[in-house]
Coordinates of C-alpha atoms (C1' of nucleotides) in Angstrom, one line a residue:
Chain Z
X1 CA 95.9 80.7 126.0
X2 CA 96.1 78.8 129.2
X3 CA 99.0 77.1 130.1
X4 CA 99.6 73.6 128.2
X5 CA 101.2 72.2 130.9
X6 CA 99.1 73.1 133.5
X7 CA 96.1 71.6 131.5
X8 CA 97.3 68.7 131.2
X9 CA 98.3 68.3 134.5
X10 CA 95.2 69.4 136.2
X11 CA 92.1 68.6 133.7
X12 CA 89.2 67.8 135.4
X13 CA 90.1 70.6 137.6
X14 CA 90.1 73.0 134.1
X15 CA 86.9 71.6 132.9
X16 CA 85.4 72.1 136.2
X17 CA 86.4 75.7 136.2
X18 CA 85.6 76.5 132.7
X19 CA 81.7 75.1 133.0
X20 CA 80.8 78.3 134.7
X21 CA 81.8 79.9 131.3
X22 CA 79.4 78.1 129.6
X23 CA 82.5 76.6 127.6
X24 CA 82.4 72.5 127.2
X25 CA 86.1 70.8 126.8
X26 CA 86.0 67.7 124.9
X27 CA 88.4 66.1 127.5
X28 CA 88.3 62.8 126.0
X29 CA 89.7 64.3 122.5
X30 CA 91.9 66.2 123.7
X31 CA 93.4 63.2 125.8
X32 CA 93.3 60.7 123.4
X33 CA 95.2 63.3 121.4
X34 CA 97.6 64.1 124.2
X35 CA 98.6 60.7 124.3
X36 CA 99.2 60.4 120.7
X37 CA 101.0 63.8 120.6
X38 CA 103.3 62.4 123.7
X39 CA 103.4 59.4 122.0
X40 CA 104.9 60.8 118.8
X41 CA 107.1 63.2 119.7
X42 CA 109.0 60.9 121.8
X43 CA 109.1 58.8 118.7
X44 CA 110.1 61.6 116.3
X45 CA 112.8 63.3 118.6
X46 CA 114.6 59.2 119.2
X47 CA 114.6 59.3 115.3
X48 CA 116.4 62.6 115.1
X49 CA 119.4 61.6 117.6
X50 CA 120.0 58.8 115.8
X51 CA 120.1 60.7 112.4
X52 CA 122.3 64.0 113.8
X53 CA 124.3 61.3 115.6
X54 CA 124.9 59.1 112.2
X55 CA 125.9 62.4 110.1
X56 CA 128.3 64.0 112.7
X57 CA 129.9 60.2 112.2
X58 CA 130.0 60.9 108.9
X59 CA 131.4 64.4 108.9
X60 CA 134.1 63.2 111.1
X61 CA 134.6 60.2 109.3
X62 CA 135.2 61.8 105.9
X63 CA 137.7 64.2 108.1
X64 CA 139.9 61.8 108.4
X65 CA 139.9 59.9 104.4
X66 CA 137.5 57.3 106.2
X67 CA 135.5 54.9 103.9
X68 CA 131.8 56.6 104.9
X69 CA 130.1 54.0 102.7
X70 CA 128.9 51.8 105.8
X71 CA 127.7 54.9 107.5
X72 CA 125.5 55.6 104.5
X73 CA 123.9 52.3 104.6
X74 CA 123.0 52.4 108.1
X75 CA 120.9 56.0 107.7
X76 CA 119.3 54.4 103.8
X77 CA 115.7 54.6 104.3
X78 CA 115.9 56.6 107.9
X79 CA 114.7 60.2 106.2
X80 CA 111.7 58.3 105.0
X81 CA 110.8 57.1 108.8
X82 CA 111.6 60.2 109.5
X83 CA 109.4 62.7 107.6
X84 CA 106.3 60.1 108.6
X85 CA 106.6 60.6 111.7
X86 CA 107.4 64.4 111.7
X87 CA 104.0 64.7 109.9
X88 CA 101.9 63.1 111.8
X89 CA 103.1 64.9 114.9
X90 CA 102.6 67.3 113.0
X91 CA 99.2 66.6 112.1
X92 CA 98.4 66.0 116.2
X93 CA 100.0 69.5 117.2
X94 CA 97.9 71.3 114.8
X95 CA 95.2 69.8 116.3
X96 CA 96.0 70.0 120.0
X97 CA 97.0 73.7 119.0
X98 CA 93.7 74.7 117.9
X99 CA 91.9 73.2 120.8
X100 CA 94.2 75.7 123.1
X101 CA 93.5 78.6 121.3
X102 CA 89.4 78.0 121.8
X103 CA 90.1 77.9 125.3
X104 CA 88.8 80.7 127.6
X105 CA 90.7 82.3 130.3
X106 CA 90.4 80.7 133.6
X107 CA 88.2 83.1 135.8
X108 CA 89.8 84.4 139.0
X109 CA 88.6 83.1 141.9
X110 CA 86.8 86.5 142.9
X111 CA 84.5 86.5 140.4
X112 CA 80.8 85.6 141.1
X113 CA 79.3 83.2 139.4
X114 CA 76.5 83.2 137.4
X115 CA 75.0 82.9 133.6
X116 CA 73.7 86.0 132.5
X117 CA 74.4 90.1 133.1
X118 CA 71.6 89.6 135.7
X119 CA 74.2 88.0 137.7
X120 CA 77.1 90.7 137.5
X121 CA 77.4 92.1 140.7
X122 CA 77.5 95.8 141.7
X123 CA 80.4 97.0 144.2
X124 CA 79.9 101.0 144.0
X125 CA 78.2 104.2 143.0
X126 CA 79.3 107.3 142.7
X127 CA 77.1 110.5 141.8
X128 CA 73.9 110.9 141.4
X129 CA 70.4 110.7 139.1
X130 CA 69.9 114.4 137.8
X131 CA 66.6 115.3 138.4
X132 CA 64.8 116.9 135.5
X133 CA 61.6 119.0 135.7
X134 CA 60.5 117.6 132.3
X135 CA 60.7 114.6 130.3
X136 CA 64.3 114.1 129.3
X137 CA 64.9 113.1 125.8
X138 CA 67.3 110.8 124.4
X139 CA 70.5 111.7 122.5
X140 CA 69.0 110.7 118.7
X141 CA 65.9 113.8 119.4
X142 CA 68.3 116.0 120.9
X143 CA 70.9 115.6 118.1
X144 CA 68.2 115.8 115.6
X145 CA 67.2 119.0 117.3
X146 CA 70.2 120.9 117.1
X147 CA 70.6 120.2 113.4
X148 CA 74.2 118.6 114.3
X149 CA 73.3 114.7 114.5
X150 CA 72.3 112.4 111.4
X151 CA 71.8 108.5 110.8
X152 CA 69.5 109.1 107.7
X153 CA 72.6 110.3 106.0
X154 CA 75.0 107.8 106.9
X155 CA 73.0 105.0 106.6
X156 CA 73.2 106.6 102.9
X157 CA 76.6 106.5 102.7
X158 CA 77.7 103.5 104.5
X159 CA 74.5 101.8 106.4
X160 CA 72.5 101.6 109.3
X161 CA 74.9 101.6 112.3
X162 CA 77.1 104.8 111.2
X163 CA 76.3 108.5 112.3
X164 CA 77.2 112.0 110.9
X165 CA 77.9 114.7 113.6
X166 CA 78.1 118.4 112.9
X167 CA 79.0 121.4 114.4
X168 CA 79.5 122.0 118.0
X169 CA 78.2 118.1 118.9
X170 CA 81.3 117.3 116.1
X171 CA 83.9 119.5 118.4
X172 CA 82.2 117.9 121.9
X173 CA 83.2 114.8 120.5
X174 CA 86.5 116.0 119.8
X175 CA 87.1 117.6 123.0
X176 CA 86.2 114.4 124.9
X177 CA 89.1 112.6 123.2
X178 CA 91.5 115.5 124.1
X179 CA 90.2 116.1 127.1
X180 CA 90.5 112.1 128.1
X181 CA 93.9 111.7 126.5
X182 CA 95.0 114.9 128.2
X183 CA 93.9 113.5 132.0
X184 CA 95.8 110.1 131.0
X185 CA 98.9 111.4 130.2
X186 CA 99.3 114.1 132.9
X187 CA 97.5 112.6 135.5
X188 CA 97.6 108.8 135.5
X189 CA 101.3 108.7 133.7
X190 CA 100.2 106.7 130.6
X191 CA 102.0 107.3 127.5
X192 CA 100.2 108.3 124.2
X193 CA 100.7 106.1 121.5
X194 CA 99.4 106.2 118.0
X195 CA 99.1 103.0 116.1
X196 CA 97.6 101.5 113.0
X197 CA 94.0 100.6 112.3
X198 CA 94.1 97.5 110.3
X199 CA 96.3 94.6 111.8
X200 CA 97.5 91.2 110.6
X201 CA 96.2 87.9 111.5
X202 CA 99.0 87.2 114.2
X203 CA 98.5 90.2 116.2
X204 CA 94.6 89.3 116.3
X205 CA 95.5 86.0 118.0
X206 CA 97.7 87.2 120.1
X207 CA 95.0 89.4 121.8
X208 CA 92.5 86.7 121.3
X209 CA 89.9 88.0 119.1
X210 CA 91.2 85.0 116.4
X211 CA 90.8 82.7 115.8
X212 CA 87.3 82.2 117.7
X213 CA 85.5 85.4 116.6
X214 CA 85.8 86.4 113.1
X215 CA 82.6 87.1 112.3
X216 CA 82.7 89.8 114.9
X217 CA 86.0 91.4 112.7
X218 CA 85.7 93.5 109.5
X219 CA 88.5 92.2 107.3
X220 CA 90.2 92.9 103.7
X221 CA 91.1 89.8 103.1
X222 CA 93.3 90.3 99.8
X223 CA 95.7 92.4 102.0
X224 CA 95.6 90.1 105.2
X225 CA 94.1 93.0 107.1
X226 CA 91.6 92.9 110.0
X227 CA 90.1 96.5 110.8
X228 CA 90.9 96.9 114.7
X229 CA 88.0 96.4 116.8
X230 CA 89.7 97.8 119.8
X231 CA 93.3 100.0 120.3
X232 CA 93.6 97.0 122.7
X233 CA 94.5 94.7 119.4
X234 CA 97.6 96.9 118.3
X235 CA 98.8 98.2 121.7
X236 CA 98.7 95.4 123.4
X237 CA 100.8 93.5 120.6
X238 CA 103.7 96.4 120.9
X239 CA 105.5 93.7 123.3
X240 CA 104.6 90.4 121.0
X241 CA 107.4 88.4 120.9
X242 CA 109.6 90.6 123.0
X243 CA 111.4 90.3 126.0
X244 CA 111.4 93.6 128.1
X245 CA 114.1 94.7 130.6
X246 CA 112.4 95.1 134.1
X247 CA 113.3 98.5 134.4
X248 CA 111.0 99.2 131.5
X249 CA 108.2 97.6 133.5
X250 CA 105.5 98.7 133.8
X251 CA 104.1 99.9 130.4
X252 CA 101.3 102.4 130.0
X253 CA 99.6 103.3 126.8
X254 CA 97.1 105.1 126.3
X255 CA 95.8 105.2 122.4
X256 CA 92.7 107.1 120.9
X257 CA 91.1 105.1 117.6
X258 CA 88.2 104.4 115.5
X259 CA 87.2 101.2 116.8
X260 CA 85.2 99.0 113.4
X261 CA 82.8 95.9 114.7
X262 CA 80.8 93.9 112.7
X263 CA 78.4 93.5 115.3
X264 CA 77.2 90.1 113.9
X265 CA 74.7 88.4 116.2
X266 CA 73.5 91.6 117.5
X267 CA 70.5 92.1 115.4
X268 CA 67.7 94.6 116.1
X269 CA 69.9 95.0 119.7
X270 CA 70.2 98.9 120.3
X271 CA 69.0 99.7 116.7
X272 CA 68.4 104.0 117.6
X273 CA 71.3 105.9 117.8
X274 CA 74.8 105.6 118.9
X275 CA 75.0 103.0 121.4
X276 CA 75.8 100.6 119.1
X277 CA 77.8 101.5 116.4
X278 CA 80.3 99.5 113.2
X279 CA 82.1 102.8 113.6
X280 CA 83.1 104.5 116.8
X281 CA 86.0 106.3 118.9
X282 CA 87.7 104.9 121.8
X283 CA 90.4 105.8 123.8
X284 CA 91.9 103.1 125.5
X285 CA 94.3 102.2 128.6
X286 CA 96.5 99.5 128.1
X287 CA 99.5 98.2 130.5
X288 CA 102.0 95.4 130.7
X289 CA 102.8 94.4 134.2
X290 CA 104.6 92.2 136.4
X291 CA 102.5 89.2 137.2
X292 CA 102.8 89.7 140.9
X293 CA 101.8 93.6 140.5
X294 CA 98.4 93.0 137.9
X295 CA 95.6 92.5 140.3
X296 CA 96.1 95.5 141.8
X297 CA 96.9 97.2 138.2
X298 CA 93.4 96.5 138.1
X299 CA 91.6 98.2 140.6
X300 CA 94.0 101.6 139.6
X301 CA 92.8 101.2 136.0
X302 CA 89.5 100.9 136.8
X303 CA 90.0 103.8 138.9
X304 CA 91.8 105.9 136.5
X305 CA 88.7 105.0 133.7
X306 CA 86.4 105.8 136.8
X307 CA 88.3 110.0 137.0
X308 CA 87.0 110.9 133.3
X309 CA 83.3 110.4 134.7
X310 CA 83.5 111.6 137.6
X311 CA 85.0 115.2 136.5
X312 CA 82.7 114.9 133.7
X313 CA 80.0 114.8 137.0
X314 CA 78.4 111.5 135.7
X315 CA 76.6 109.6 137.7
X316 CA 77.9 106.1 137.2
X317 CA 78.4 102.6 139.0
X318 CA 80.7 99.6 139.0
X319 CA 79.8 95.7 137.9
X320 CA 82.0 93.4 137.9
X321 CA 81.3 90.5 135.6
X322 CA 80.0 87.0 136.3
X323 CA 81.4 84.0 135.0
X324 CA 79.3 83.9 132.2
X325 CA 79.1 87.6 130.9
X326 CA 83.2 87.3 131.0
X327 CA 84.6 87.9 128.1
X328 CA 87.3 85.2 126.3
X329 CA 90.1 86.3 127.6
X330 CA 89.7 87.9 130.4
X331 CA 90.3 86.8 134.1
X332 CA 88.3 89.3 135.5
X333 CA 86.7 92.5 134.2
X334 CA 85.2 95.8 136.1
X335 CA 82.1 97.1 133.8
X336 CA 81.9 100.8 134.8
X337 CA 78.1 101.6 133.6
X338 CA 76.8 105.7 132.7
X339 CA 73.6 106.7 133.8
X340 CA 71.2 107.3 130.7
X341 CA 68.1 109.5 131.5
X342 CA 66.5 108.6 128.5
X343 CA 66.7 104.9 129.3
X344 CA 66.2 105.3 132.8
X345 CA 69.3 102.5 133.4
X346 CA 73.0 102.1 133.6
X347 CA 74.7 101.7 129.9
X348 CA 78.5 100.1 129.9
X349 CA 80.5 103.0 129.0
X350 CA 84.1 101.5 129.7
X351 CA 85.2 97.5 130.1
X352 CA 88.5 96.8 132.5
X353 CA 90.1 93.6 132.4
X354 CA 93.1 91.6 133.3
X355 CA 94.0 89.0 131.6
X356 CA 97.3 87.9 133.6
X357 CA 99.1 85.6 131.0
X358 CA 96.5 84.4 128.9
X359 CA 97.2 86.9 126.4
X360 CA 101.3 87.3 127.0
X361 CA 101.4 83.3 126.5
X362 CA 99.6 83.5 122.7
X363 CA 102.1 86.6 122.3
X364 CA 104.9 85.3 123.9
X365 CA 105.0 88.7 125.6
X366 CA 107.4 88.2 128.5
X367 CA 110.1 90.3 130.8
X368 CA 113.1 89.3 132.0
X369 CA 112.7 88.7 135.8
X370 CA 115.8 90.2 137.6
X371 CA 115.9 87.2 140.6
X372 CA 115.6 84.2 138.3
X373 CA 117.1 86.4 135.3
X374 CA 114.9 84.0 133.2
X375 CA 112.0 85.8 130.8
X376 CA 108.8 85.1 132.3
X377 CA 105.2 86.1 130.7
X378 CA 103.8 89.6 131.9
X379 CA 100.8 90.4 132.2
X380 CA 98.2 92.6 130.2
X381 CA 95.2 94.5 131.1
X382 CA 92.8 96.9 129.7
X383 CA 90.2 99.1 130.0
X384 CA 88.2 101.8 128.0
X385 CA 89.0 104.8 128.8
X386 CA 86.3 106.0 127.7
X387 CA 84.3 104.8 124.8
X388 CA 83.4 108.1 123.0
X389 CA 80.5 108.1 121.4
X390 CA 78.8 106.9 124.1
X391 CA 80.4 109.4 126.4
X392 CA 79.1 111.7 124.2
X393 CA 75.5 110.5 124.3
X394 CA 75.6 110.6 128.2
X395 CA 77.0 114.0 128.0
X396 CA 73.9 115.2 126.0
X397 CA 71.6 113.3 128.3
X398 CA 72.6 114.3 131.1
X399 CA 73.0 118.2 130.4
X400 CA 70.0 118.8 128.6
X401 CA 67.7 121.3 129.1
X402 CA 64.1 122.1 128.9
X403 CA 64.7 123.9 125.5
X404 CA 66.9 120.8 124.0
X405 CA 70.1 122.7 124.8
X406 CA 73.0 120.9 125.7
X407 CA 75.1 122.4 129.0
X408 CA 78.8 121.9 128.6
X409 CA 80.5 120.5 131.3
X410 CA 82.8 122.5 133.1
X411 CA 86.2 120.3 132.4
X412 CA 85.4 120.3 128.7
X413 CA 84.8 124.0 127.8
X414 CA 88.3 124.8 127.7
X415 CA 88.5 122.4 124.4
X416 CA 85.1 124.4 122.9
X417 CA 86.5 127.6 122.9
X418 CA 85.2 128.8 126.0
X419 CA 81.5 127.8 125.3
X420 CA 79.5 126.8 128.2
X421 CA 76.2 126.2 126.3
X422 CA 74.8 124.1 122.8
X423 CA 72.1 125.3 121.1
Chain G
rG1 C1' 105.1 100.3 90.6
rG2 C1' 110.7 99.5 88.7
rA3 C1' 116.1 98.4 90.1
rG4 C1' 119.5 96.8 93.7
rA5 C1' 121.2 95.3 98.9
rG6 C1' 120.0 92.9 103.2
rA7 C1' 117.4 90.0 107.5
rU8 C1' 122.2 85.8 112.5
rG9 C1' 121.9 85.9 120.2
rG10 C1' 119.7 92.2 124.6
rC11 C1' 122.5 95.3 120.7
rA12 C1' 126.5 95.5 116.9
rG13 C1' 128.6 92.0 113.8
rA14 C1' 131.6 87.3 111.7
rG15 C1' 130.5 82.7 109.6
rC16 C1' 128.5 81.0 103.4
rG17 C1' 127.6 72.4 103.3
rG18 C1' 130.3 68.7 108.2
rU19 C1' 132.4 68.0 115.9
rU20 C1' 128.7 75.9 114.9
rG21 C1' 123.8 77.0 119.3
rA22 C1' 126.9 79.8 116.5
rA23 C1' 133.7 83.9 116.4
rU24 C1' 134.4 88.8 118.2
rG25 C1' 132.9 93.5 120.4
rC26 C1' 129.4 96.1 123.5
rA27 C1' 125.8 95.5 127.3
rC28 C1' 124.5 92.5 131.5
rU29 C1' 125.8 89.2 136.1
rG30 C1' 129.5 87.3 139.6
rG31 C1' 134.7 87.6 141.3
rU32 C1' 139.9 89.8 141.9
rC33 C1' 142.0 94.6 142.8
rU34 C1' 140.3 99.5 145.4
rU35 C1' 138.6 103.4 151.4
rG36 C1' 134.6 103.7 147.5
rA37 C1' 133.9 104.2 142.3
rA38 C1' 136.2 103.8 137.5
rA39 C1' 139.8 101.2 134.8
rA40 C1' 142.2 96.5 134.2
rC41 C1' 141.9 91.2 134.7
rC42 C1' 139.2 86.4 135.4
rA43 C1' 134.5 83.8 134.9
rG44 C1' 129.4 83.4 133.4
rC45 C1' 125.5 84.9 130.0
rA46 C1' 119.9 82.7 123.8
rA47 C1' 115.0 80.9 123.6
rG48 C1' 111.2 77.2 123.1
rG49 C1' 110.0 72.1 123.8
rG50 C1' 110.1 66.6 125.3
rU51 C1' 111.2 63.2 129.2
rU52 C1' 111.2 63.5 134.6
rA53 C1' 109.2 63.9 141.3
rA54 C1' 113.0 67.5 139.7
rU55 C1' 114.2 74.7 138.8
rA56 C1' 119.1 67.2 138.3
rG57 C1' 120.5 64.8 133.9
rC58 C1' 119.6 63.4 128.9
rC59 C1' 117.4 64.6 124.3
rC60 C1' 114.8 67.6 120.3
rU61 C1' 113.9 72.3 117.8
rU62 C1' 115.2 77.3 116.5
rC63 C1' 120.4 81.8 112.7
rC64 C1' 113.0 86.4 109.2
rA65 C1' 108.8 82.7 107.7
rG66 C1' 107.2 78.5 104.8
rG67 C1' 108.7 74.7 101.3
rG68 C1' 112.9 71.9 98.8
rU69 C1' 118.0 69.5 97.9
rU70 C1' 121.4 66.4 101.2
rC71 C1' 123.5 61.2 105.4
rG72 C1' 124.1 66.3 107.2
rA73 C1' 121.9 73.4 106.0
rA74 C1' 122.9 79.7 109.4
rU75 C1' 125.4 78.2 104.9
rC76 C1' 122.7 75.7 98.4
rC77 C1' 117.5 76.2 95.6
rC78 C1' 112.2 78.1 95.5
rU79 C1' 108.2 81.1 97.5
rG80 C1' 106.6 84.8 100.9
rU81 C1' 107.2 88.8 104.5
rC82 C1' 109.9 92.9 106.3
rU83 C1' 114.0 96.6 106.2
rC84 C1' 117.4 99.9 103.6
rU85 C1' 119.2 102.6 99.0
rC86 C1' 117.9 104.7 94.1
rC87 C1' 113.9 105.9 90.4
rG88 C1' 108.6 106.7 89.7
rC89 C1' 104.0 108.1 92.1
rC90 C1' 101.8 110.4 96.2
rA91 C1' 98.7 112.6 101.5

RNA sequence: GGAGAGAUGGCAGAGCGGUUGAAUGCACUGGUCUUGAAAACCAGCAAGGGUUAAUAGCCCUUCCAGGGUUCGAAUCCCUGUCUCUCCGCCA
């Protein structure tokens, strides 16, 4: 959520702002309802001195052996004024509310703009194309191929979107989460954490998948439960509604989960294989930060998701989005993008954002700042770090052979037993 | 699933219809004392919101959440959530 005040305060500049979004603000409803909601509340809050100041007269009157009879008369049909007016401020605050919530983040003001993907804008390489002597085949064939990988089975059991994986593709998949978990938490400093898969309502909000984008949400709806379509969802909402000392600022989480989308509105988008799955592993990188400290958070995140590829060797670049491939909440976000021979382009492999306080302030995440000694919102970010599966499929890509074969990478064959080869 | 107990400020913990935003202790901040520290003593210390040029003043809301009773609710009633104890079941 953007900040109330500041809205209000500074609209045309906020409409102007959010246009590059593609979002349209309904000024004129929201500031005929501003002035209602002012309007009111002034109205309702007059009505409440009056009544607190007519029953501590009471209280003190009866205190004494006074005759409270005339007091009683004066407050007779006040309640009634009253509640009428508390509900119909009521009625505007709901509505003002859920015109907040629908509001993207602000973008920051170094983020190019544009409309589409085509508009992101690369800052850096690193690696490079591996050359192959044949034609390289994609991760479906050479799963298929070694017996371990299987859609036709899954789609069986669940449906389309799901894969099986066997054998030694099974424990590669494995060893990537240990081995990115591992390089988190003794290189970078993050702490693990282990959290729950299915989260209420609130914590969705908080983060900002609610109330905008339920369709994109499996849910079990007789429990209250959403399924988590990121770690991002429960980490980040370890500090909702708490105020942290500074000393225990900042926070760094790093959390390895199934990750469930409903992928609604993609259709017929990356149908083969597993770049595009309902089902699939992430391990994630959250922090909470001081505000004055997140921007360069950032570029470290980004860095530290940036490590895993590069000692995996893969050749990768960095995009960072346009105004109108940025996501809700975010302020500004670093797409890291894997090389995929089969495709012959750059597939998003890992997604780092900060959102400064837009998610703290629908959390009411804050710290306690040591030289105002006031709590004041922190700030989140995030990043993949890395999406799994599709790790996986660049690993296979990437490391194929002639005969289908699938060369280990060097950092991971201490989690396969010492095997340097599949197949 | 059954029975019971509970949810109050950063933490612990009183209060159980009237001037209580809330005793007390701890923690924290400032001061006195001290060469310094500790101890002792003194003082301060909840959050959110409205109005406003204001981080000034004034006002409103908040004692798990949502309803209700009342002139007045932390205190009474109803519903829900969560925690703890015992029993049952169970990875």
């Amino acid at each position: 959520m953007i900040d109330p005040q500041y809205l209000r305060n500074n609209l045309d500049e906020v409409v102007e702002v959010l246009k590059p979004r593609g979002y349209v603000f309904d000024k004129d409803t929201f500031f005929s309802l501003e002035q209602e909601r002012k309007k009111l509340q002034v109205e309702t809050q007059t009505l409440q001195q009056e009544r607190n100041a007519r029953s501590k007269a009471i209280g003190q009157a009866k205190a004494k052996g006074e005759d409270v009879e005339p007091i009683l008369a004066e407050v007779a049909n006040m309640g009634d004024r009253l509640k009428a007016c508390e509900e119909k401020l009521n009625e505007v605050q709901t509505k003002l509310s859920a015109i907040m919530m629908e509001i993207p983040n602000i973008p920051h003001e170094s983020v190019p703009q544009g409309k589409t993907e085509e508009d992101n804008e690369e800052i850096r390489r690193w690696g490079e194309k591996p050359e192959f002597a044949f034609e390289p085949k994609d991760h479906v064939d050479l799963g298929a191929g070694l017996d371990q990988m299987d859609f036709e089975t899954a789609a069986k059991i669940a449906s389309s979107r799901f894969v099986i994986m066997k054998g030694q593709i099974a424990q590669l998949h494995r060893a990537l989460v240990q081995f990115m978990l591992n390089t988190h938490t003794q290189d970078h400093g993050y702490t693990e954490v282990n959290v729950p898969f299915l989260v209420n309502a609130d914590s969705m909000r908080g983060t900002g998948q609610l109330p905008k984008f339920e369709e994109d949400l499996f849910a079990i709806p007789e429990h209250g439960f959403y399924l988590i379509p990121t770690a991002e969802v429960p980490v980040t909402n370890i500090v909702r509604d708490e105020i942290l000392d500074h000393k225990d600022m900042p926070q760094r989480y790093v959390c390895h989960t199934p990750c469930f989308r409903s992928e609604a509105g993609s259709y017929g988008r990356d149908t083969r294989g597993m770049i595009r799955q309902h089902q699939f592993e992430k391990v994630e990188l959250v922090q909470m930060v001081r505000p004055e400290d997140s921007w360069q958070i950032l570029e470290e995140l980004t860095s530290h998701a940036e490590a895993i590829l590069q000692k995996l060797g893969l050749h990768y670049r960095v995009v960072t989005l346009c105004t109108g491939d940025l996501g809700f909440s975010a302020a500004k976000t670093y797409d890291i993008e894997v090389w995929l021979p089969s495709q012959n382009t750059f597939r998003e492999i890992s997604s780092c954002s900060n959102f400064e306080d837009f998610q703290a302030r629908r959390m009411k995440a804050r710290w306690r700042n040591p030289e105002t000694g006031k709590p004041e919102l922190l700030h989140t970010l995030n990043g993949s770090g890395l999406a799994v599966g599709r790790t996986l499929l660049a690993v296979m890509e990437n490391y194929q052979d002639t005969d289908g074969r699938i060369h280990i990478p060097e950092v991971l064959q201490p989690y396969m037993g010492g095997r340097e080869i599949i197949g």
